[in-house]
mmCIF file of C-alpha atoms in Angstrom:
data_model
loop_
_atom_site.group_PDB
_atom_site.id
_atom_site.type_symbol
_atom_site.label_atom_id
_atom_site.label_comp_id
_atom_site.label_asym_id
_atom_site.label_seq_id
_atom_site.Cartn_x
_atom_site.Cartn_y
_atom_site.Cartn_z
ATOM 1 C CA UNK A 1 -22.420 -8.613 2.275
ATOM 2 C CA UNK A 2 -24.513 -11.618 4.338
ATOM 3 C CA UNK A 3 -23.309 -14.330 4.196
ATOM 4 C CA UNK A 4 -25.262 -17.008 3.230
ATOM 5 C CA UNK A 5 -25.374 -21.059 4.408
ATOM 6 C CA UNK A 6 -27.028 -23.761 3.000
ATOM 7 C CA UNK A 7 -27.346 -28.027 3.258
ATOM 8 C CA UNK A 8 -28.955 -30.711 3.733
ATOM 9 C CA UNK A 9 -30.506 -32.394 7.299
ATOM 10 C CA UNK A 10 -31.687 -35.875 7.288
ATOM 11 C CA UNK A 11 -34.166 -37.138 9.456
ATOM 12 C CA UNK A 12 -33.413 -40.459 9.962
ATOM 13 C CA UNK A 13 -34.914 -43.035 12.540
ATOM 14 C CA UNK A 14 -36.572 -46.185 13.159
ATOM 15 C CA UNK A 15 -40.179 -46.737 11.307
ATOM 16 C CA UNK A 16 -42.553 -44.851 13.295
ATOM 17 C CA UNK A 17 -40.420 -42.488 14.448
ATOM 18 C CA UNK A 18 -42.329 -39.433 13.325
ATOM 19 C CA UNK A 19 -39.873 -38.288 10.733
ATOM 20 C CA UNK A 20 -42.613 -37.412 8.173
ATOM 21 C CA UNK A 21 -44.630 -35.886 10.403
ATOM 22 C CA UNK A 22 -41.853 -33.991 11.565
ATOM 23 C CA UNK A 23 -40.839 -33.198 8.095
ATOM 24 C CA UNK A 24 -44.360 -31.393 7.062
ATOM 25 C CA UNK A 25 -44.245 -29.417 10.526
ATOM 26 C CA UNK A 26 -40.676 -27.814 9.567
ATOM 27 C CA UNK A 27 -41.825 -27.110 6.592
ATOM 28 C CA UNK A 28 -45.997 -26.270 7.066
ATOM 29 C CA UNK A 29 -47.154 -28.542 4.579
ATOM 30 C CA UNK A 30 -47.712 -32.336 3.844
ATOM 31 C CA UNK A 31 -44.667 -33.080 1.577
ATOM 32 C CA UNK A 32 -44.554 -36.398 2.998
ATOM 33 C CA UNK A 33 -47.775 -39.369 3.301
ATOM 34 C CA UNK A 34 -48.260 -39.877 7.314
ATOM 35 C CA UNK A 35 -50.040 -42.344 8.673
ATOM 36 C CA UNK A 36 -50.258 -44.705 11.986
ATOM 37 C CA UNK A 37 -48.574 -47.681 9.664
ATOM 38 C CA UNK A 38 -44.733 -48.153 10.095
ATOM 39 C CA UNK A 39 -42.732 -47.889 6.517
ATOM 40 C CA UNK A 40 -44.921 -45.209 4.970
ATOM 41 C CA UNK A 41 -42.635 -43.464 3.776
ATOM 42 C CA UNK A 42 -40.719 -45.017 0.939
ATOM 43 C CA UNK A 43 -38.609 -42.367 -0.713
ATOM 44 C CA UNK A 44 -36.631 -39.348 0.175
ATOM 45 C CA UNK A 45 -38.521 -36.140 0.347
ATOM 46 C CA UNK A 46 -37.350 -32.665 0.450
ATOM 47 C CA UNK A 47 -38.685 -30.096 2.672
ATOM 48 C CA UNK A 48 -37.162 -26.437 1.837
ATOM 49 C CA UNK A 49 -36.975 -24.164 5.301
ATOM 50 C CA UNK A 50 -34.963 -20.657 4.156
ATOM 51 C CA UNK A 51 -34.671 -18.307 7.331
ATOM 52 C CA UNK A 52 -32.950 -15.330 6.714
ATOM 53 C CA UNK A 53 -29.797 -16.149 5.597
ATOM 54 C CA UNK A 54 -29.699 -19.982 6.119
ATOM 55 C CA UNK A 55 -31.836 -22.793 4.007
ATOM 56 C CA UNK A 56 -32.235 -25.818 5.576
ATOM 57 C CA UNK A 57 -33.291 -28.556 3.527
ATOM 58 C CA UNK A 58 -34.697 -31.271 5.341
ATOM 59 C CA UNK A 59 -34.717 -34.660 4.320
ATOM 60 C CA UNK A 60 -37.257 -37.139 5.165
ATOM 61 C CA UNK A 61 -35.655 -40.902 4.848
ATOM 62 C CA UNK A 62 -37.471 -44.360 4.937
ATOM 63 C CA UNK A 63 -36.851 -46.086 8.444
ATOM 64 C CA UNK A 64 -34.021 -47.850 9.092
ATOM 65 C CA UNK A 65 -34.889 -51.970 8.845
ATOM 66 C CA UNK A 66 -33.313 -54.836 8.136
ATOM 67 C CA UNK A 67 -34.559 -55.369 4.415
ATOM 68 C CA UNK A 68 -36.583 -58.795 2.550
ATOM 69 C CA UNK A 69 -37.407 -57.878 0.040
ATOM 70 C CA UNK A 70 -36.677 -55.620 -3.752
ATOM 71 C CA UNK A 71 -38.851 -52.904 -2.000
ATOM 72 C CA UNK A 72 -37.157 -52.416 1.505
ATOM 73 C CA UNK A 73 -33.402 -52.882 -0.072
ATOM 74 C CA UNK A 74 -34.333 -50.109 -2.349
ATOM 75 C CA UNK A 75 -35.683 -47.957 1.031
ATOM 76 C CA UNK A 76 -32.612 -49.368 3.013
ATOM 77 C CA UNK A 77 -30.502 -47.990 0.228
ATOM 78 C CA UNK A 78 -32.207 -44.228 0.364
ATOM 79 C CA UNK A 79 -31.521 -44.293 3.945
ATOM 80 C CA UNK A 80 -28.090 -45.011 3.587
ATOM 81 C CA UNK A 81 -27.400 -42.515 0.796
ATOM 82 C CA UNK A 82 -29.033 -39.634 2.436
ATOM 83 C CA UNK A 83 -26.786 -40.559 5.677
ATOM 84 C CA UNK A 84 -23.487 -40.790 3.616
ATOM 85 C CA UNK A 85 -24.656 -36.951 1.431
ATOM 86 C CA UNK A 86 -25.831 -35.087 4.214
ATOM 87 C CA UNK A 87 -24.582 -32.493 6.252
ATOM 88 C CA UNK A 88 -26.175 -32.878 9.401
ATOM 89 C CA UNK A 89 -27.962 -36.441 11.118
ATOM 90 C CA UNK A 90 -30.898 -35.405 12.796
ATOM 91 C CA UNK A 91 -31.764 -38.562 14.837
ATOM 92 C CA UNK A 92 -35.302 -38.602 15.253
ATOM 93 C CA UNK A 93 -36.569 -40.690 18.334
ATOM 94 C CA UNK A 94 -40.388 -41.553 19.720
ATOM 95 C CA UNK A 95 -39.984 -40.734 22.945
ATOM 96 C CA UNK A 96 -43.613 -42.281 23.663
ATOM 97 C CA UNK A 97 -41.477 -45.826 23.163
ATOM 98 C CA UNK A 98 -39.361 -45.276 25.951
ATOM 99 C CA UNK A 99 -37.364 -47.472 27.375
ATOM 100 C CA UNK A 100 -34.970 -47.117 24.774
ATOM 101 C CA UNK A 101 -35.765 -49.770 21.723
ATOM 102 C CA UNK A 102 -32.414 -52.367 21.912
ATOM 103 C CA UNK A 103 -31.728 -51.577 18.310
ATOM 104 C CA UNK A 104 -31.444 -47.734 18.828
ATOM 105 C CA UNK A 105 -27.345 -47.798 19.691
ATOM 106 C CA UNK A 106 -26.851 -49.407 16.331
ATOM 107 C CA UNK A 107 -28.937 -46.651 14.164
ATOM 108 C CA UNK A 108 -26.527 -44.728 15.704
ATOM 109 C CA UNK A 109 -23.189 -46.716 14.874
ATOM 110 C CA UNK A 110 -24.276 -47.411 11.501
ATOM 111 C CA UNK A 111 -23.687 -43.789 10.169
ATOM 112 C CA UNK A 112 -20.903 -41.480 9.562
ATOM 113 C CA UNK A 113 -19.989 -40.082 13.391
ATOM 114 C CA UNK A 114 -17.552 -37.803 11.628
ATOM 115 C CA UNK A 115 -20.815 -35.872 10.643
ATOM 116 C CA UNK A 116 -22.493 -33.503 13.055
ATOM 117 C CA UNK A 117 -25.983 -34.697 14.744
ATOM 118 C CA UNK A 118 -28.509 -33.526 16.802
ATOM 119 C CA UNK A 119 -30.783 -36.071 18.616
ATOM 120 C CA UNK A 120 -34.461 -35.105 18.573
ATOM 121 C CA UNK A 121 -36.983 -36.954 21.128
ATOM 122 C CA UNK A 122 -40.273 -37.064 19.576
ATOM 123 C CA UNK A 123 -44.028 -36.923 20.643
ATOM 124 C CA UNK A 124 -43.315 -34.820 23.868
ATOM 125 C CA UNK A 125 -46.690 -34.255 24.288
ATOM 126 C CA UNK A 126 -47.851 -37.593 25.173
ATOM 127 C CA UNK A 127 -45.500 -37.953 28.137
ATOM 128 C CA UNK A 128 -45.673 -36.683 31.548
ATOM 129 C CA UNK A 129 -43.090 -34.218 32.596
ATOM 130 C CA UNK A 130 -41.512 -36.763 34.654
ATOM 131 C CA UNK A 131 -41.347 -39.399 31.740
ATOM 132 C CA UNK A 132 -39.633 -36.798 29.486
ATOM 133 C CA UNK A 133 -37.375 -36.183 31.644
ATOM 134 C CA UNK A 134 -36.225 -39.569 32.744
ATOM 135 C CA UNK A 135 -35.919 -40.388 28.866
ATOM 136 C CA UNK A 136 -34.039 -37.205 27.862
ATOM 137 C CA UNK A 137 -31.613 -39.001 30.953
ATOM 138 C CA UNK A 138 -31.349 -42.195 29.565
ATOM 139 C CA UNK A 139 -30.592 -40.861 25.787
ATOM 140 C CA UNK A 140 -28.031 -38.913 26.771
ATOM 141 C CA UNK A 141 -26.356 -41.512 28.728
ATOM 142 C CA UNK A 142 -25.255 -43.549 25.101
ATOM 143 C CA UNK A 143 -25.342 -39.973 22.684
ATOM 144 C CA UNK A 144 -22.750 -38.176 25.051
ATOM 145 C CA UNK A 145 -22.554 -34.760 25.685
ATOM 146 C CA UNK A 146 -21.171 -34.167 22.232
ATOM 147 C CA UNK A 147 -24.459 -34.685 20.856
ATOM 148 C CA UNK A 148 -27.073 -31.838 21.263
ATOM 149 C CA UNK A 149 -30.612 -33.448 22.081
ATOM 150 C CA UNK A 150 -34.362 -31.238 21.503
ATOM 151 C CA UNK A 151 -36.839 -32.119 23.031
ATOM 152 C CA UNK A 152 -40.141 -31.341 20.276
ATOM 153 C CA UNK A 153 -44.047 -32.423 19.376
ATOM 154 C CA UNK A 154 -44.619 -32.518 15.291
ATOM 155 C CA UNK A 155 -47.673 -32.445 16.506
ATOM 156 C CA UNK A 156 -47.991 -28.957 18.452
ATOM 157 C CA UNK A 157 -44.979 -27.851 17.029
ATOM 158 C CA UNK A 158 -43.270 -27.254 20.477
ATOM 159 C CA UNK A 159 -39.716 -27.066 20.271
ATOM 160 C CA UNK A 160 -39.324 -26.930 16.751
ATOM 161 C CA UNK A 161 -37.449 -23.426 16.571
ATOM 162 C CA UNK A 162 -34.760 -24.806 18.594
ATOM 163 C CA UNK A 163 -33.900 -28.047 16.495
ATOM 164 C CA UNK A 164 -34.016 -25.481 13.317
ATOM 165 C CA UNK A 165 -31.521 -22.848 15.111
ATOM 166 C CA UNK A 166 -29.558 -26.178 16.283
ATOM 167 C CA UNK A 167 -29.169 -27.587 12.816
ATOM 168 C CA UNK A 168 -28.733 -23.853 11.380
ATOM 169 C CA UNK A 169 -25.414 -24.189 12.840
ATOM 170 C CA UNK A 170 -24.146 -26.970 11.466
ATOM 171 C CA UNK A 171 -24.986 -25.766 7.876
ATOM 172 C CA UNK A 172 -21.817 -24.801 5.523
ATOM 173 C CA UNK A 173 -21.083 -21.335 3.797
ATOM 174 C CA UNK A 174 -22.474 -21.379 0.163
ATOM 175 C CA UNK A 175 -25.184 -19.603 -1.821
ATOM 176 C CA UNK A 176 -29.106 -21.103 -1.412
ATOM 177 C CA UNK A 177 -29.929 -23.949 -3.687
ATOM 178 C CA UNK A 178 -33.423 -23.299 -3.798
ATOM 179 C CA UNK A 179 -35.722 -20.147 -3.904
ATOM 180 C CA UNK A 180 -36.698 -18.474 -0.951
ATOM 181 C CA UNK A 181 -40.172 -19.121 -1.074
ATOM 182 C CA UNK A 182 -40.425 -23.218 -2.535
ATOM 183 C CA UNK A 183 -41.052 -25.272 0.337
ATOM 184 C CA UNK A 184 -40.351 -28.776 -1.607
ATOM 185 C CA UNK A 185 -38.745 -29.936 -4.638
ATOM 186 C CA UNK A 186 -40.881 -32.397 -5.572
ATOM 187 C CA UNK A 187 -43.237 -31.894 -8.522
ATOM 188 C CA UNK A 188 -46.663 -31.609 -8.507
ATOM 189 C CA UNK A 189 -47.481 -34.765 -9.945
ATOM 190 C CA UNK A 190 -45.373 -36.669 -7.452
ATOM 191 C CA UNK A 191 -46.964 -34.771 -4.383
ATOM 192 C CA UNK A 192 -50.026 -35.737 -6.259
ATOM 193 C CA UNK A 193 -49.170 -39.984 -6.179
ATOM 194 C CA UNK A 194 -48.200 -39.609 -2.431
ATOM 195 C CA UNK A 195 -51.534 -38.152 -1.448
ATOM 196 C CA UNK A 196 -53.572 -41.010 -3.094
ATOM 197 C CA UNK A 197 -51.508 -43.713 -1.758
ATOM 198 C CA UNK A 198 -51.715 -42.076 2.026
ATOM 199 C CA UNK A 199 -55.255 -42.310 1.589
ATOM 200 C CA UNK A 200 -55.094 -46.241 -0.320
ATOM 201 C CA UNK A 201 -53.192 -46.758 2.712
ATOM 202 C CA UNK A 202 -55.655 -45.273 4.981
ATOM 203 C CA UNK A 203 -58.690 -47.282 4.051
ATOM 204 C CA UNK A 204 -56.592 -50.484 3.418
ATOM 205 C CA UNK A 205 -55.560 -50.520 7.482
ATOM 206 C CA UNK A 206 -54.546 -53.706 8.152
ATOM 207 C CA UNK A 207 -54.994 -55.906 4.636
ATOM 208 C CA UNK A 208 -52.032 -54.758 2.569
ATOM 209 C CA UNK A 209 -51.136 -51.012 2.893
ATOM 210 C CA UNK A 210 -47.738 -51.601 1.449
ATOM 211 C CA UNK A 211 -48.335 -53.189 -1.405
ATOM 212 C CA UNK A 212 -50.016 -50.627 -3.540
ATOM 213 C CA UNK A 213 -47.994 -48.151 -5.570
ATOM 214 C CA UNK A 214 -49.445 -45.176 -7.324
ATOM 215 C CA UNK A 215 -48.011 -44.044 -11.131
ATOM 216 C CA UNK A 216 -49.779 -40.636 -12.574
ATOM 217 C CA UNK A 217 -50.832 -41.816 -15.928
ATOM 218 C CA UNK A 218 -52.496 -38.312 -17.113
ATOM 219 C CA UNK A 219 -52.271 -34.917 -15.474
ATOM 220 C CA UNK A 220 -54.142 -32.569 -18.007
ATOM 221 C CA UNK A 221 -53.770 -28.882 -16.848
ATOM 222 C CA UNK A 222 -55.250 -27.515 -19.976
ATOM 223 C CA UNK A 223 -57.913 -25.999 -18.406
ATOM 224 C CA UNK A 224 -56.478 -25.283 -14.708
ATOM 225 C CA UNK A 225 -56.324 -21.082 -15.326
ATOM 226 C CA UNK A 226 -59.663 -21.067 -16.845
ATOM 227 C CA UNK A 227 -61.803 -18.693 -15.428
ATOM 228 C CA UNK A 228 -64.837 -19.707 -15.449
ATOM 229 C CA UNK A 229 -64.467 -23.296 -14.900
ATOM 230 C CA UNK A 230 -60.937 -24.134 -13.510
ATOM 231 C CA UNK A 231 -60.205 -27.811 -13.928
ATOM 232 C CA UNK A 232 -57.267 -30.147 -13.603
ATOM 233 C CA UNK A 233 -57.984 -33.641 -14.995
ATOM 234 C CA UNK A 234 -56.415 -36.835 -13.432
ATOM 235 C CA UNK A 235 -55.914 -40.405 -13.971
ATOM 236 C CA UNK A 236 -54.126 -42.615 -11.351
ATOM 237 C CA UNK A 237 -53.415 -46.200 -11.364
ATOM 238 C CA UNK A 238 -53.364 -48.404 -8.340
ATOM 239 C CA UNK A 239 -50.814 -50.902 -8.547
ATOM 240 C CA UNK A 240 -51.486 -54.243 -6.415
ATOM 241 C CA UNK A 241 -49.550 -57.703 -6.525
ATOM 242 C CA UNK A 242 -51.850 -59.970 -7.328
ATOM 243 C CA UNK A 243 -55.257 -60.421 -8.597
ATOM 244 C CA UNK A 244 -56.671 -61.141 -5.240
ATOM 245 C CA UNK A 245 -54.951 -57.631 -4.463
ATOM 246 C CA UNK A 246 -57.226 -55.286 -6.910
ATOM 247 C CA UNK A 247 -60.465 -56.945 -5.314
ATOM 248 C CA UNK A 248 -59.228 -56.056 -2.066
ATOM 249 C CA UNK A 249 -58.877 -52.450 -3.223
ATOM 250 C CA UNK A 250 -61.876 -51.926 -5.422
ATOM 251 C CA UNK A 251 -63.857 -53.194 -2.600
ATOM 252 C CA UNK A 252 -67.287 -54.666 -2.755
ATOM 253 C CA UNK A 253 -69.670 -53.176 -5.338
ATOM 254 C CA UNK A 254 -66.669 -50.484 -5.717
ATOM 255 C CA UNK A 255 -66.967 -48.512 -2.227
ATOM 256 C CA UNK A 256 -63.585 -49.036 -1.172
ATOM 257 C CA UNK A 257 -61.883 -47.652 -4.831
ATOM 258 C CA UNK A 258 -64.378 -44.447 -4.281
ATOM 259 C CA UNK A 259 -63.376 -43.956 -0.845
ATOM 260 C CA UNK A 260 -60.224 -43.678 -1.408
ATOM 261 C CA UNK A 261 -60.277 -41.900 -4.550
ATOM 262 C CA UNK A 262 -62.861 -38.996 -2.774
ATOM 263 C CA UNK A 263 -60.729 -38.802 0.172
ATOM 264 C CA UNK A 264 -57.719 -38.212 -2.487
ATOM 265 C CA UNK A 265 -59.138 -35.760 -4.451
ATOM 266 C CA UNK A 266 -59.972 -33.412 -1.096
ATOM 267 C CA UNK A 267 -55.957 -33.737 -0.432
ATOM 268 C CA UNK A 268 -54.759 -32.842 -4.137
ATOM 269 C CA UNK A 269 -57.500 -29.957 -4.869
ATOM 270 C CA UNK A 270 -55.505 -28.162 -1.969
ATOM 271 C CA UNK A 271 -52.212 -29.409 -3.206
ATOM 272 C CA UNK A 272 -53.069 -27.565 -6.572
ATOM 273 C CA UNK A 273 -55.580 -24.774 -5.564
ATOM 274 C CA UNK A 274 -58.047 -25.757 -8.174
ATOM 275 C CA UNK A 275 -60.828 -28.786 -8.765
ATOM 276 C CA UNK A 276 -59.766 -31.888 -9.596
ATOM 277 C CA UNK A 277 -61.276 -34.677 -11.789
ATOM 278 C CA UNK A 278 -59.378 -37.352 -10.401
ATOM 279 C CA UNK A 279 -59.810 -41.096 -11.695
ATOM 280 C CA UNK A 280 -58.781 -44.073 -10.365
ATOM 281 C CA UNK A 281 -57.601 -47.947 -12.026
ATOM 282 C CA UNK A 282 -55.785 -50.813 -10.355
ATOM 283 C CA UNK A 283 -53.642 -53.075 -11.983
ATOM 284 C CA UNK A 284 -51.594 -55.814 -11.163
ATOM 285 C CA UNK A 285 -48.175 -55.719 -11.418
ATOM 286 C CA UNK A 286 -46.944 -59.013 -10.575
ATOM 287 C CA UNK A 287 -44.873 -59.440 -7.564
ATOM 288 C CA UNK A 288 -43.727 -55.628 -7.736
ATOM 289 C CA UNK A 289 -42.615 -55.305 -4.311
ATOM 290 C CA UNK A 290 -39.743 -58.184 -4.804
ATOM 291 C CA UNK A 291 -38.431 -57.666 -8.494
ATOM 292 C CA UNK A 292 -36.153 -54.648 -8.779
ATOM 293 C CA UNK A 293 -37.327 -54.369 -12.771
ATOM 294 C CA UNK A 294 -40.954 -53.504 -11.413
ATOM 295 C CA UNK A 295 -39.705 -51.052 -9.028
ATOM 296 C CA UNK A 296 -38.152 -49.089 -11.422
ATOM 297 C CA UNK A 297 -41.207 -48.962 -14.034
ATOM 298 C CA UNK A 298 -42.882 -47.731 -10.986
ATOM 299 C CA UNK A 299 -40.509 -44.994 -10.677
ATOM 300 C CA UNK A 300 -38.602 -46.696 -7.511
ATOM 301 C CA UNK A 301 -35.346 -45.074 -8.680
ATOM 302 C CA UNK A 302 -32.649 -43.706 -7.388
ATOM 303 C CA UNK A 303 -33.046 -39.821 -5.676
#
């Protein structure tokens, strides 16, 4: 009988790392929201890889930072849960930042060495051989030799078999949590929030991308298997700070709301393989990002 081996590998790193993007490479979907702003991601996400007999299941984790507010304690907390439940740290590192950030020896002391880690340098492809390989140099100077290092690109996907086959062997002995064939636990309607706010977050750029959080108020599948006219009906809400906020994101004469909401409902008719009717309010919700009440009605609770 094959023995089978199972756990959990959490991508931690600094914001921008390329952990999320990383994540939906492993995994061949968008699980997680990417985009070029640091601290998109703001809750764990599972990506299910099963190979054979092993299932990795990768964990994407908010980037490590020192928090200010009800919002980032709640993200600094994920990241230091996921580090203490894990079986295996994958360090994930943008390699394009070389020299090494002055912060990165601490991201290292500040979890469990007892556990087994693999150090992955990130965005390959936008270095020069000779860059890559004077920064693989300079990481391994601090990690040791004890620590195995892969060199990948999310991007291209180069190198991504090895840090799979590397964390494959640090995974324990014990039956597979998950079927064979799911590549995420998280529910449709959650996949479904993260997709709109990516694209909030998107067309926001530079004005307030982390201040909007997205609730599913409907999800009506009562006509999603219909033959003839397959539909799954929608309704979103937006949820901004302050009053000044909401104008922000409806936009003038509405083009910023319907923006958004068309570029959303491209992402989630793929997500569920059928048209969407997808509709989209903002509300305020007072001061949400510093007020650990709001969080949780927002469904900022704990993984």
């Amino acid at each position: 009988m094959t023995t089978t081996h199972c756990g959990f590998a959490a991508l931690i790193g600094q914001p921008n790392a390329g952990k999320s993007t990383l994540l939906n490479a492993l995994v061949g979907w968008p699980v997680a929201a990417v985009t070029p702003k640091p601290q998109t991601t703001q809750r764990l996400w599972r990506g299910i890889v099963t190979q054979g007999s092993y299932q990795t299941i990768w964990v994407d984790s908010p980037g490590c930072l020192d928090p200010v507010n009800a919002l980032q304690t709640y993200m600094h907390e994920q990241f230091k849960k996921v580090c203490v439940s894990c079986d295996v740290l994958v360090h994930v590192v943008n390699l394009a930042q070389y020299p090494v950030p002055a912060d990165t020896p601490d991201l290292f002391s500040s979890c469990d060495s007892k556990k087994p880690r693999v150090l992955v340098l990130n965005q390959i492809d936008c270095l020069s051989t000779q860059q890559v390989n004077q920064g693989q140099k300079a990481y391994a100077s601090f990690v040791g030799e004890q620590v195995p290092i892969c060199l990948v690109s999310a991007r291209t996907g180069k190198g991504l078999q090895q840090l799979q086959q590397r964390v494959e062997a640090h995974l324990p002995a014990g039956p597979l949590l998950f079927d064979p064939d799911l590549i995420t636990d998280a529910s449709e309607r959650s996949l479904t929030a993260e997709c709109i706010r990516r694209q909030a977050m998107l067309q926001l750029q530079q004005e307030l991308p982390y201040c909007v959080a997205v609730t599913i108020e409907t999800f009506n599948e009562q006509r999603r298997f219909d033959k003839q006219k397959p539909l799954v009906d929608i309704t979103a809400i937006l949820h901004v700070a302050r009053q000044s906020q909401k104008a922000m994101v409806v936009g003038r004469e509405a083009k910023r709301i319907k923006a958004i909401g068309t570029a959303a409902r491209r992402g989630v008719q793929q997500l569920l393989h059928c048209p969407v009717m997808l509709r989209l309010l903002v509300r305020v919700q007072s001061n949400w990002t510093k007020e650990v009440r709001c969080l949780r009605k927002l469904g900022y609770t704990p993984s």
